[in-house]
PDB file of C-alpha atoms in Angstrom:
ATOM      1  CA  MET J   1      -4.193 -39.647 -23.823  1.00  0.00           C
ATOM      2  CA  SER J   2      -4.859 -36.223 -21.057  1.00  0.00           C
ATOM      3  CA  THR J   3      -5.868 -33.619 -21.743  1.00  0.00           C
ATOM      4  CA  ALA J   4      -4.729 -30.096 -20.476  1.00  0.00           C
ATOM      5  CA  GLU J   5      -7.789 -30.268 -17.900  1.00  0.00           C
ATOM      6  CA  THR J   6      -6.247 -33.956 -16.035  1.00  0.00           C
ATOM      7  CA  ARG J   7      -2.437 -33.099 -16.600  1.00  0.00           C
ATOM      8  CA  THR J   8      -0.316 -31.889 -13.568  1.00  0.00           C
ATOM      9  CA  PRO J   9       0.950 -28.056 -13.977  1.00  0.00           C
ATOM     10  CA  SER J  10       4.239 -30.195 -14.759  1.00  0.00           C
ATOM     11  CA  GLU J  11       2.827 -32.473 -17.102  1.00  0.00           C
ATOM     12  CA  LEU J  12       1.594 -29.471 -19.302  1.00  0.00           C
ATOM     13  CA  ALA J  13       4.529 -27.952 -18.914  1.00  0.00           C
ATOM     14  CA  ARG J  14       6.937 -30.828 -19.840  1.00  0.00           C
ATOM     15  CA  ALA J  15       4.223 -31.059 -23.425  1.00  0.00           C
ATOM     16  CA  ALA J  16       4.649 -27.578 -24.230  1.00  0.00           C
ATOM     17  CA  ALA J  17       7.970 -27.954 -23.875  1.00  0.00           C
ATOM     18  CA  ASP J  18       8.426 -30.816 -26.013  1.00  0.00           C
ATOM     19  CA  ALA J  19       6.423 -29.127 -28.642  1.00  0.00           C
ATOM     20  CA  ILE J  20       8.634 -25.753 -29.256  1.00  0.00           C
ATOM     21  CA  ALA J  21      11.447 -28.207 -28.768  1.00  0.00           C
ATOM     22  CA  GLU J  22       9.823 -29.713 -32.314  1.00  0.00           C
ATOM     23  CA  LEU J  23       8.408 -26.337 -33.750  1.00  0.00           C
ATOM     24  CA  SER J  24      11.348 -24.756 -33.345  1.00  0.00           C
ATOM     25  CA  GLY J  25      13.818 -26.984 -34.523  1.00  0.00           C
ATOM     26  CA  VAL J  26      15.800 -25.659 -31.014  1.00  0.00           C
ATOM     27  CA  GLU J  27      16.522 -28.355 -28.559  1.00  0.00           C
ATOM     28  CA  ARG J  28      16.937 -26.625 -25.659  1.00  0.00           C
ATOM     29  CA  HIS J  29      16.335 -22.792 -24.790  1.00  0.00           C
ATOM     30  CA  ASP J  30      19.086 -20.652 -22.219  1.00  0.00           C
ATOM     31  CA  ILE J  31      16.768 -17.872 -21.251  1.00  0.00           C
ATOM     32  CA  ALA J  32      12.892 -17.114 -21.416  1.00  0.00           C
ATOM     33  CA  LEU J  33      11.691 -12.938 -22.305  1.00  0.00           C
ATOM     34  CA  THR J  34       8.145 -12.797 -21.615  1.00  0.00           C
ATOM     35  CA  LEU J  35       7.494  -9.278 -23.848  1.00  0.00           C
ATOM     36  CA  GLY J  36       4.731  -6.869 -22.424  1.00  0.00           C
ATOM     37  CA  SER J  37       3.004  -3.857 -23.283  1.00  0.00           C
ATOM     38  CA  GLY J  38       6.409  -1.419 -25.346  1.00  0.00           C
ATOM     39  CA  TRP J  39       8.911  -4.171 -25.421  1.00  0.00           C
ATOM     40  CA  GLY J  40       7.433  -6.231 -28.647  1.00  0.00           C
ATOM     41  CA  LYS J  41      10.690  -4.509 -30.782  1.00  0.00           C
ATOM     42  CA  ALA J  42      13.592  -6.354 -28.568  1.00  0.00           C
ATOM     43  CA  ALA J  43      12.932  -9.594 -30.043  1.00  0.00           C
ATOM     44  CA  GLY J  44      13.453  -8.722 -33.620  1.00  0.00           C
ATOM     45  CA  LEU J  45      16.931  -7.303 -31.317  1.00  0.00           C
ATOM     46  CA  ILE J  46      17.872  -9.317 -29.510  1.00  0.00           C
ATOM     47  CA  GLY J  47      19.531 -11.822 -32.599  1.00  0.00           C
ATOM     48  CA  GLU J  48      18.652 -14.297 -35.424  1.00  0.00           C
ATOM     49  CA  THR J  49      14.928 -15.526 -35.077  1.00  0.00           C
ATOM     50  CA  VAL J  50      15.171 -19.617 -35.710  1.00  0.00           C
ATOM     51  CA  ALA J  51      10.999 -20.039 -35.513  1.00  0.00           C
ATOM     52  CA  GLU J  52       7.755 -18.233 -34.887  1.00  0.00           C
ATOM     53  CA  VAL J  53       5.001 -20.185 -33.137  1.00  0.00           C
ATOM     54  CA  PRO J  54       1.363 -19.555 -32.889  1.00  0.00           C
ATOM     55  CA  ALA J  55       0.872 -20.116 -29.223  1.00  0.00           C
ATOM     56  CA  ASP J  56      -2.029 -22.262 -29.541  1.00  0.00           C
ATOM     57  CA  ARG J  57      -0.077 -24.847 -31.273  1.00  0.00           C
ATOM     58  CA  VAL J  58       1.806 -25.576 -27.880  1.00  0.00           C
ATOM     59  CA  PRO J  59      -0.053 -27.609 -25.145  1.00  0.00           C
ATOM     60  CA  GLY J  60      -1.698 -24.703 -22.973  1.00  0.00           C
ATOM     61  CA  PHE J  61      -0.736 -21.559 -24.612  1.00  0.00           C
ATOM     62  CA  ARG J  62      -3.664 -19.503 -26.202  1.00  0.00           C
ATOM     63  CA  GLN J  63      -3.676 -16.464 -28.653  1.00  0.00           C
ATOM     64  CA  SER J  64      -3.470 -13.212 -25.614  1.00  0.00           C
ATOM     65  CA  ALA J  65      -6.617 -11.636 -25.740  1.00  0.00           C
ATOM     66  CA  VAL J  66      -4.534  -8.392 -24.976  1.00  0.00           C
ATOM     67  CA  VAL J  67      -4.259  -5.828 -27.624  1.00  0.00           C
ATOM     68  CA  GLY J  68      -0.311  -5.112 -28.197  1.00  0.00           C
ATOM     69  CA  HIS J  69       0.431  -9.099 -27.483  1.00  0.00           C
ATOM     70  CA  PRO J  70       1.369 -10.671 -30.250  1.00  0.00           C
ATOM     71  CA  GLY J  71       0.752 -14.200 -29.416  1.00  0.00           C
ATOM     72  CA  THR J  72       3.332 -16.247 -30.838  1.00  0.00           C
ATOM     73  CA  LEU J  73       6.519 -18.110 -29.254  1.00  0.00           C
ATOM     74  CA  THR J  74      10.071 -16.948 -30.806  1.00  0.00           C
ATOM     75  CA  SER J  75      13.149 -19.035 -31.114  1.00  0.00           C
ATOM     76  CA  ILE J  76      15.935 -16.850 -31.201  1.00  0.00           C
ATOM     77  CA  ARG J  77      19.466 -17.460 -31.148  1.00  0.00           C
ATOM     78  CA  ILE J  78      21.558 -14.429 -29.340  1.00  0.00           C
ATOM     79  CA  PRO J  79      25.306 -13.558 -30.790  1.00  0.00           C
ATOM     80  CA  ASN J  80      27.244 -15.229 -27.463  1.00  0.00           C
ATOM     81  CA  GLY J  81      25.267 -18.259 -29.122  1.00  0.00           C
ATOM     82  CA  LYS J  82      22.499 -19.380 -26.234  1.00  0.00           C
ATOM     83  CA  HIS J  83      19.030 -19.404 -27.705  1.00  0.00           C
ATOM     84  CA  ALA J  84      16.442 -17.040 -26.565  1.00  0.00           C
ATOM     85  CA  LEU J  85      12.151 -18.277 -26.265  1.00  0.00           C
ATOM     86  CA  VAL J  86      10.364 -15.224 -26.109  1.00  0.00           C
ATOM     87  CA  ILE J  87       6.315 -15.507 -24.654  1.00  0.00           C
ATOM     88  CA  GLY J  88       4.636 -13.229 -26.845  1.00  0.00           C
ATOM     89  CA  SER J  89       1.859 -14.808 -25.810  1.00  0.00           C
ATOM     90  CA  ARG J  90       0.677 -13.733 -21.716  1.00  0.00           C
ATOM     91  CA  THR J  91      -2.583 -15.006 -19.983  1.00  0.00           C
ATOM     92  CA  HIS J  92      -3.220 -11.872 -17.194  1.00  0.00           C
ATOM     93  CA  LEU J  93      -5.355 -13.438 -14.235  1.00  0.00           C
ATOM     94  CA  TYR J  94      -8.708 -11.220 -14.818  1.00  0.00           C
ATOM     95  CA  GLU J  95      -9.457 -12.904 -17.755  1.00  0.00           C
ATOM     96  CA  GLY J  96      -9.896 -16.195 -16.195  1.00  0.00           C
ATOM     97  CA  HIS J  97      -8.208 -18.773 -16.965  1.00  0.00           C
ATOM     98  CA  GLY J  98      -6.685 -19.757 -13.326  1.00  0.00           C
ATOM     99  CA  VAL J  99      -3.816 -19.405 -11.732  1.00  0.00           C
ATOM    100  CA  ARG J 100      -2.042 -22.443 -13.483  1.00  0.00           C
ATOM    101  CA  ALA J 101      -2.654 -20.380 -16.718  1.00  0.00           C
ATOM    102  CA  VAL J 102      -1.512 -17.243 -15.748  1.00  0.00           C
ATOM    103  CA  VAL J 103       2.205 -18.651 -15.071  1.00  0.00           C
ATOM    104  CA  HIS J 104       2.098 -21.745 -17.586  1.00  0.00           C
ATOM    105  CA  GLY J 105       4.884 -19.699 -20.154  1.00  0.00           C
ATOM    106  CA  VAL J 106       7.204 -19.203 -17.068  1.00  0.00           C
ATOM    107  CA  ARG J 107       6.805 -23.008 -15.722  1.00  0.00           C
ATOM    108  CA  ALA J 108       7.371 -24.497 -19.919  1.00  0.00           C
ATOM    109  CA  ALA J 109      10.322 -21.856 -20.386  1.00  0.00           C
ATOM    110  CA  ALA J 110      11.721 -23.575 -17.398  1.00  0.00           C
ATOM    111  CA  ALA J 111      11.117 -26.985 -18.338  1.00  0.00           C
ATOM    112  CA  ALA J 112      12.401 -26.123 -22.251  1.00  0.00           C
ATOM    113  CA  GLY J 113      15.980 -25.713 -20.214  1.00  0.00           C
ATOM    114  CA  CYS J 114      16.199 -21.825 -19.131  1.00  0.00           C
ATOM    115  CA  GLU J 115      17.660 -20.795 -16.097  1.00  0.00           C
ATOM    116  CA  THR J 116      17.076 -17.205 -16.370  1.00  0.00           C
ATOM    117  CA  MET J 117      13.633 -15.514 -17.092  1.00  0.00           C
ATOM    118  CA  VAL J 118      13.352 -11.880 -17.865  1.00  0.00           C
ATOM    119  CA  LEU J 119       9.246 -10.221 -17.419  1.00  0.00           C
ATOM    120  CA  THR J 120       8.355  -6.505 -18.146  1.00  0.00           C
ATOM    121  CA  ASN J 121       5.369  -4.986 -17.905  1.00  0.00           C
ATOM    122  CA  GLY J 122       3.682  -2.083 -18.590  1.00  0.00           C
ATOM    123  CA  ALA J 123       3.311   0.065 -15.418  1.00  0.00           C
ATOM    124  CA  GLY J 124       1.988   2.765 -13.717  1.00  0.00           C
ATOM    125  CA  GLY J 125       3.598   4.734 -12.339  1.00  0.00           C
ATOM    126  CA  LEU J 126       3.049   5.935  -8.548  1.00  0.00           C
ATOM    127  CA  LYS J 127       6.205   7.988  -7.647  1.00  0.00           C
ATOM    128  CA  PRO J 128       5.178  11.894  -8.228  1.00  0.00           C
ATOM    129  CA  GLY J 129       8.401  12.813 -11.076  1.00  0.00           C
ATOM    130  CA  MET J 130       8.465   9.722 -13.282  1.00  0.00           C
ATOM    131  CA  VAL J 131       8.351  10.074 -17.058  1.00  0.00           C
ATOM    132  CA  ALA J 132       5.624   7.609 -18.788  1.00  0.00           C
ATOM    133  CA  GLY J 133       7.427   6.185 -22.009  1.00  0.00           C
ATOM    134  CA  GLU J 134      10.578   5.585 -19.329  1.00  0.00           C
ATOM    135  CA  PRO J 135      11.324   1.699 -17.961  1.00  0.00           C
ATOM    136  CA  MET J 136      11.934   1.205 -14.200  1.00  0.00           C
ATOM    137  CA  LEU J 137      14.306  -1.821 -12.746  1.00  0.00           C
ATOM    138  CA  ILE J 138      12.203  -3.646 -10.866  1.00  0.00           C
ATOM    139  CA  SER J 139      14.124  -4.156  -7.702  1.00  0.00           C
ATOM    140  CA  ASP J 140      10.779  -6.228  -5.677  1.00  0.00           C
ATOM    141  CA  HIS J 141       7.325  -6.690  -5.806  1.00  0.00           C
ATOM    142  CA  LEU J 142       3.867  -6.329  -4.008  1.00  0.00           C
ATOM    143  CA  ASN J 143       2.061  -9.274  -4.791  1.00  0.00           C
ATOM    144  CA  LEU J 144      -1.989  -8.228  -3.847  1.00  0.00           C
ATOM    145  CA  THR J 145      -3.544 -11.121  -6.141  1.00  0.00           C
ATOM    146  CA  ALA J 146      -4.510 -12.319  -2.905  1.00  0.00           C
ATOM    147  CA  VAL J 147      -3.601 -15.664  -4.716  1.00  0.00           C
ATOM    148  CA  SER J 148       0.387 -17.626  -5.007  1.00  0.00           C
ATOM    149  CA  PRO J 149       1.163 -19.948  -8.609  1.00  0.00           C
ATOM    150  CA  VAL J 150       2.606 -22.295  -5.491  1.00  0.00           C
ATOM    151  CA  GLU J 151       0.835 -25.210  -4.929  1.00  0.00           C
ATOM    152  CA  GLY J 152       1.079 -27.269  -1.446  1.00  0.00           C
ATOM    153  CA  ALA J 153       3.255 -26.621   1.153  1.00  0.00           C
ATOM    154  CA  ASN J 154       6.150 -25.959  -1.078  1.00  0.00           C
ATOM    155  CA  PHE J 155       7.574 -22.746   1.085  1.00  0.00           C
ATOM    156  CA  VAL J 156       9.516 -20.928  -2.166  1.00  0.00           C
ATOM    157  CA  ASP J 157      12.156 -18.214  -0.385  1.00  0.00           C
ATOM    158  CA  LEU J 158      11.613 -14.945  -2.401  1.00  0.00           C
ATOM    159  CA  THR J 159      14.880 -12.964  -0.600  1.00  0.00           C
ATOM    160  CA  ASP J 160      16.059 -11.586  -4.144  1.00  0.00           C
ATOM    161  CA  LEU J 161      13.370 -13.086  -6.172  1.00  0.00           C
ATOM    162  CA  TYR J 162      14.439  -9.931  -8.214  1.00  0.00           C
ATOM    163  CA  ALA J 163      18.080 -11.068  -8.709  1.00  0.00           C
ATOM    164  CA  GLU J 164      20.638  -8.424  -7.567  1.00  0.00           C
ATOM    165  CA  ARG J 165      23.465 -10.210 -10.111  1.00  0.00           C
ATOM    166  CA  LEU J 166      20.959  -9.406 -12.531  1.00  0.00           C
ATOM    167  CA  ARG J 167      19.882  -5.804 -11.885  1.00  0.00           C
ATOM    168  CA  ALA J 168      23.822  -5.402 -11.971  1.00  0.00           C
ATOM    169  CA  ILE J 169      23.763  -6.195 -15.421  1.00  0.00           C
ATOM    170  CA  VAL J 170      21.234  -3.917 -16.493  1.00  0.00           C
ATOM    171  CA  ARG J 171      22.527  -0.563 -14.850  1.00  0.00           C
ATOM    172  CA  GLU J 172      25.963  -1.339 -16.079  1.00  0.00           C
ATOM    173  CA  VAL J 173      24.108  -0.860 -19.527  1.00  0.00           C
ATOM    174  CA  SER J 174      22.067   2.062 -18.232  1.00  0.00           C
ATOM    175  CA  PRO J 175      23.556   3.800 -15.529  1.00  0.00           C
ATOM    176  CA  GLY J 176      21.073   5.779 -13.674  1.00  0.00           C
ATOM    177  CA  ILE J 177      18.059   3.352 -14.629  1.00  0.00           C
ATOM    178  CA  GLU J 178      14.665   4.163 -12.216  1.00  0.00           C
ATOM    179  CA  GLU J 179      14.570   1.003  -9.464  1.00  0.00           C
ATOM    180  CA  GLY J 180      11.332   0.228  -7.970  1.00  0.00           C
ATOM    181  CA  VAL J 181       8.848  -1.868  -5.985  1.00  0.00           C
ATOM    182  CA  TYR J 182       6.367  -3.034  -8.264  1.00  0.00           C
ATOM    183  CA  THR J 183       2.518  -3.868  -7.030  1.00  0.00           C
ATOM    184  CA  GLN J 184       0.321  -6.261  -9.304  1.00  0.00           C
ATOM    185  CA  LEU J 185      -3.316  -6.321  -9.139  1.00  0.00           C
ATOM    186  CA  PRO J 186      -5.767  -8.750 -10.462  1.00  0.00           C
ATOM    187  CA  GLY J 187      -7.148  -5.709 -12.660  1.00  0.00           C
ATOM    188  CA  PRO J 188      -8.819  -5.853 -15.290  1.00  0.00           C
ATOM    189  CA  HIS J 189     -10.110  -2.039 -13.990  1.00  0.00           C
ATOM    190  CA  TYR J 190      -7.660   0.622 -13.257  1.00  0.00           C
ATOM    191  CA  GLU J 191      -7.398   1.825  -9.923  1.00  0.00           C
ATOM    192  CA  THR J 192      -9.106   4.585  -7.560  1.00  0.00           C
ATOM    193  CA  PRO J 193      -6.945   7.159  -6.490  1.00  0.00           C
ATOM    194  CA  ALA J 194      -6.892   6.280  -3.318  1.00  0.00           C
ATOM    195  CA  GLU J 195      -6.084   2.893  -4.192  1.00  0.00           C
ATOM    196  CA  ILE J 196      -3.735   4.512  -5.078  1.00  0.00           C
ATOM    197  CA  GLY J 197      -2.811   6.057  -1.995  1.00  0.00           C
ATOM    198  CA  TYR J 198      -2.707   3.568  -0.037  1.00  0.00           C
ATOM    199  CA  LEU J 199       0.269   1.421  -3.160  1.00  0.00           C
ATOM    200  CA  GLN J 200       1.883   4.507  -2.337  1.00  0.00           C
ATOM    201  CA  THR J 201       1.498   4.454   1.634  1.00  0.00           C
ATOM    202  CA  ILE J 202       3.152   0.567   1.505  1.00  0.00           C
ATOM    203  CA  GLY J 203       6.124   1.419  -0.076  1.00  0.00           C
ATOM    204  CA  GLY J 204       4.700   0.626  -3.683  1.00  0.00           C
ATOM    205  CA  HIS J 205       6.526   2.659  -6.868  1.00  0.00           C
ATOM    206  CA  ALA J 206       4.835   1.376  -9.798  1.00  0.00           C
ATOM    207  CA  VAL J 207       1.673  -0.649 -10.854  1.00  0.00           C
ATOM    208  CA  GLY J 208      -0.046  -3.244 -13.433  1.00  0.00           C
ATOM    209  CA  MET J 209      -2.146  -6.584 -13.910  1.00  0.00           C
ATOM    210  CA  SER J 210       0.998  -9.128 -14.413  1.00  0.00           C
ATOM    211  CA  THR J 211       4.001 -10.253 -13.841  1.00  0.00           C
ATOM    212  CA  ALA J 212       4.662 -11.230  -9.826  1.00  0.00           C
ATOM    213  CA  LEU J 213       2.633 -14.456 -10.431  1.00  0.00           C
ATOM    214  CA  GLU J 214       5.007 -15.333 -13.053  1.00  0.00           C
ATOM    215  CA  ALA J 215       8.538 -14.062 -11.201  1.00  0.00           C
ATOM    216  CA  ILE J 216       7.381 -16.694  -8.019  1.00  0.00           C
ATOM    217  CA  ALA J 217       6.755 -19.748 -10.653  1.00  0.00           C
ATOM    218  CA  ALA J 218      10.102 -18.934 -12.113  1.00  0.00           C
ATOM    219  CA  ARG J 219      11.883 -19.027  -8.778  1.00  0.00           C
ATOM    220  CA  GLU J 220       9.926 -21.846  -7.550  1.00  0.00           C
ATOM    221  CA  ALA J 221      10.745 -23.586 -11.032  1.00  0.00           C
ATOM    222  CA  GLY J 222      15.170 -22.983  -9.680  1.00  0.00           C
ATOM    223  CA  MET J 223      14.998 -20.053 -12.523  1.00  0.00           C
ATOM    224  CA  ALA J 224      16.511 -16.434 -11.468  1.00  0.00           C
ATOM    225  CA  VAL J 225      14.117 -13.753 -12.557  1.00  0.00           C
ATOM    226  CA  LEU J 226      14.794 -10.278 -13.911  1.00  0.00           C
ATOM    227  CA  GLY J 227      12.305  -7.926 -14.216  1.00  0.00           C
ATOM    228  CA  LEU J 228      11.524  -4.996 -15.462  1.00  0.00           C
ATOM    229  CA  SER J 229       8.624  -2.126 -15.914  1.00  0.00           C
ATOM    230  CA  LEU J 230       7.648   0.923 -18.945  1.00  0.00           C
ATOM    231  CA  ILE J 231       6.197   3.308 -17.167  1.00  0.00           C
ATOM    232  CA  THR J 232       3.449   4.375 -19.538  1.00  0.00           C
ATOM    233  CA  ASN J 233       1.801   6.670 -17.319  1.00  0.00           C
ATOM    234  CA  LEU J 234       0.933   8.274 -14.019  1.00  0.00           C
ATOM    235  CA  ALA J 235      -1.464   6.412 -12.232  1.00  0.00           C
ATOM    236  CA  ALA J 236      -4.824   7.692 -10.833  1.00  0.00           C
ATOM    237  CA  GLY J 237      -4.697  10.979  -8.343  1.00  0.00           C
ATOM    238  CA  ILE J 238      -1.754  11.592  -9.816  1.00  0.00           C
ATOM    239  CA  GLN J 239      -2.061  12.050 -13.547  1.00  0.00           C
ATOM    240  CA  GLU J 240      -4.609  14.645 -14.287  1.00  0.00           C
ATOM    241  CA  THR J 241      -6.441  12.724 -16.682  1.00  0.00           C
ATOM    242  CA  PRO J 242      -8.839  10.106 -17.036  1.00  0.00           C
ATOM    243  CA  LEU J 243      -6.416   6.393 -17.794  1.00  0.00           C
ATOM    244  CA  ASN J 244      -7.377   3.842 -20.350  1.00  0.00           C
ATOM    245  CA  HIS J 245      -5.272   1.404 -22.556  1.00  0.00           C
ATOM    246  CA  ALA J 246      -5.487   3.056 -25.982  1.00  0.00           C
ATOM    247  CA  GLU J 247      -2.932   5.516 -23.909  1.00  0.00           C
ATOM    248  CA  VAL J 248      -0.763   2.620 -22.351  1.00  0.00           C
ATOM    249  CA  ILE J 249      -0.138   1.351 -26.316  1.00  0.00           C
ATOM    250  CA  GLU J 250       0.435   4.426 -27.639  1.00  0.00           C
ATOM    251  CA  ALA J 251       3.139   4.887 -25.137  1.00  0.00           C
ATOM    252  CA  GLY J 252       4.436   1.744 -25.550  1.00  0.00           C
ATOM    253  CA  ARG J 253       4.375   2.605 -29.656  1.00  0.00           C
ATOM    254  CA  GLN J 254       7.094   5.360 -29.288  1.00  0.00           C
ATOM    255  CA  ALA J 255       8.917   3.818 -26.439  1.00  0.00           C
ATOM    256  CA  GLU J 256       9.792   0.203 -28.353  1.00  0.00           C
ATOM    257  CA  ALA J 257      12.592   0.841 -29.956  1.00  0.00           C
ATOM    258  CA  ARG J 258      14.424   2.376 -27.364  1.00  0.00           C
ATOM    259  CA  LEU J 259      13.476  -0.645 -24.544  1.00  0.00           C
ATOM    260  CA  GLY J 260      14.003  -2.941 -27.396  1.00  0.00           C
ATOM    261  CA  ALA J 261      17.606  -1.450 -27.665  1.00  0.00           C
ATOM    262  CA  LEU J 262      17.863  -1.857 -23.865  1.00  0.00           C
ATOM    263  CA  LEU J 263      17.050  -4.986 -23.420  1.00  0.00           C
ATOM    264  CA  GLY J 264      18.734  -6.345 -26.549  1.00  0.00           C
ATOM    265  CA  GLU J 265      21.963  -5.867 -25.132  1.00  0.00           C
ATOM    266  CA  VAL J 266      20.992  -6.853 -21.446  1.00  0.00           C
ATOM    267  CA  VAL J 267      20.264 -10.382 -22.937  1.00  0.00           C
ATOM    268  CA  GLY J 268      23.213 -10.181 -24.764  1.00  0.00           C
ATOM    269  CA  ARG J 269      25.215  -9.895 -21.290  1.00  0.00           C
ATOM    270  CA  LEU J 270      22.835 -12.335 -19.470  1.00  0.00           C
TER     271      LEU J 270
END
């Protein structure tokens, strides 16, 4: 039998999808969600939990190395009859496992049948006046990781990467929600004030260490993408106090119930 090291990304994604179906008892999922910092409570508000699987029992997944990520894959039956796969085990680029590992969850979700990918994260706000604890609907992104999950001469169109039809649903549920451009940097260090000034100049509105690579992989796999950030703090040079991960976790904890209700209603309309 081949191992994770020798299987192609598509083979590993297929093996993961087969394991998810077997361990959850759900043959096919329709919607996938990766829940970042502050979004964890949404899983319990989307619908009825059918099964919760430790991520390390599924090929290609591992327990999350980041506080605030549960390390499970959860199958949820939504009231509209669809099934959602909640990925609570996100691999970040800074963990050193490579780009394939970062986007494996997205590819596994596509292999499991998902046609819609919802990506959430905690992010630093780049706009003066942004309020910590509030969500931002991602309209586009800047991928400043210097890598891509697309391999070979596969020229994937990213024109409408964060699907306008899905963003319209969010605006219906939450009129007046902040909307903007998300920037992914590799991390794990936070940015300098000079770097934040640069990101503002080139059009960024929020910055974090995930999401963009996953969104590209989702589009490559043919999925429609919806992205949401929780503004956990204002970025360096805008916020007067030093940045720390405990602050991110606390902002997420305080906003979880409100964000969960928002995402639960949105998913019910997808």
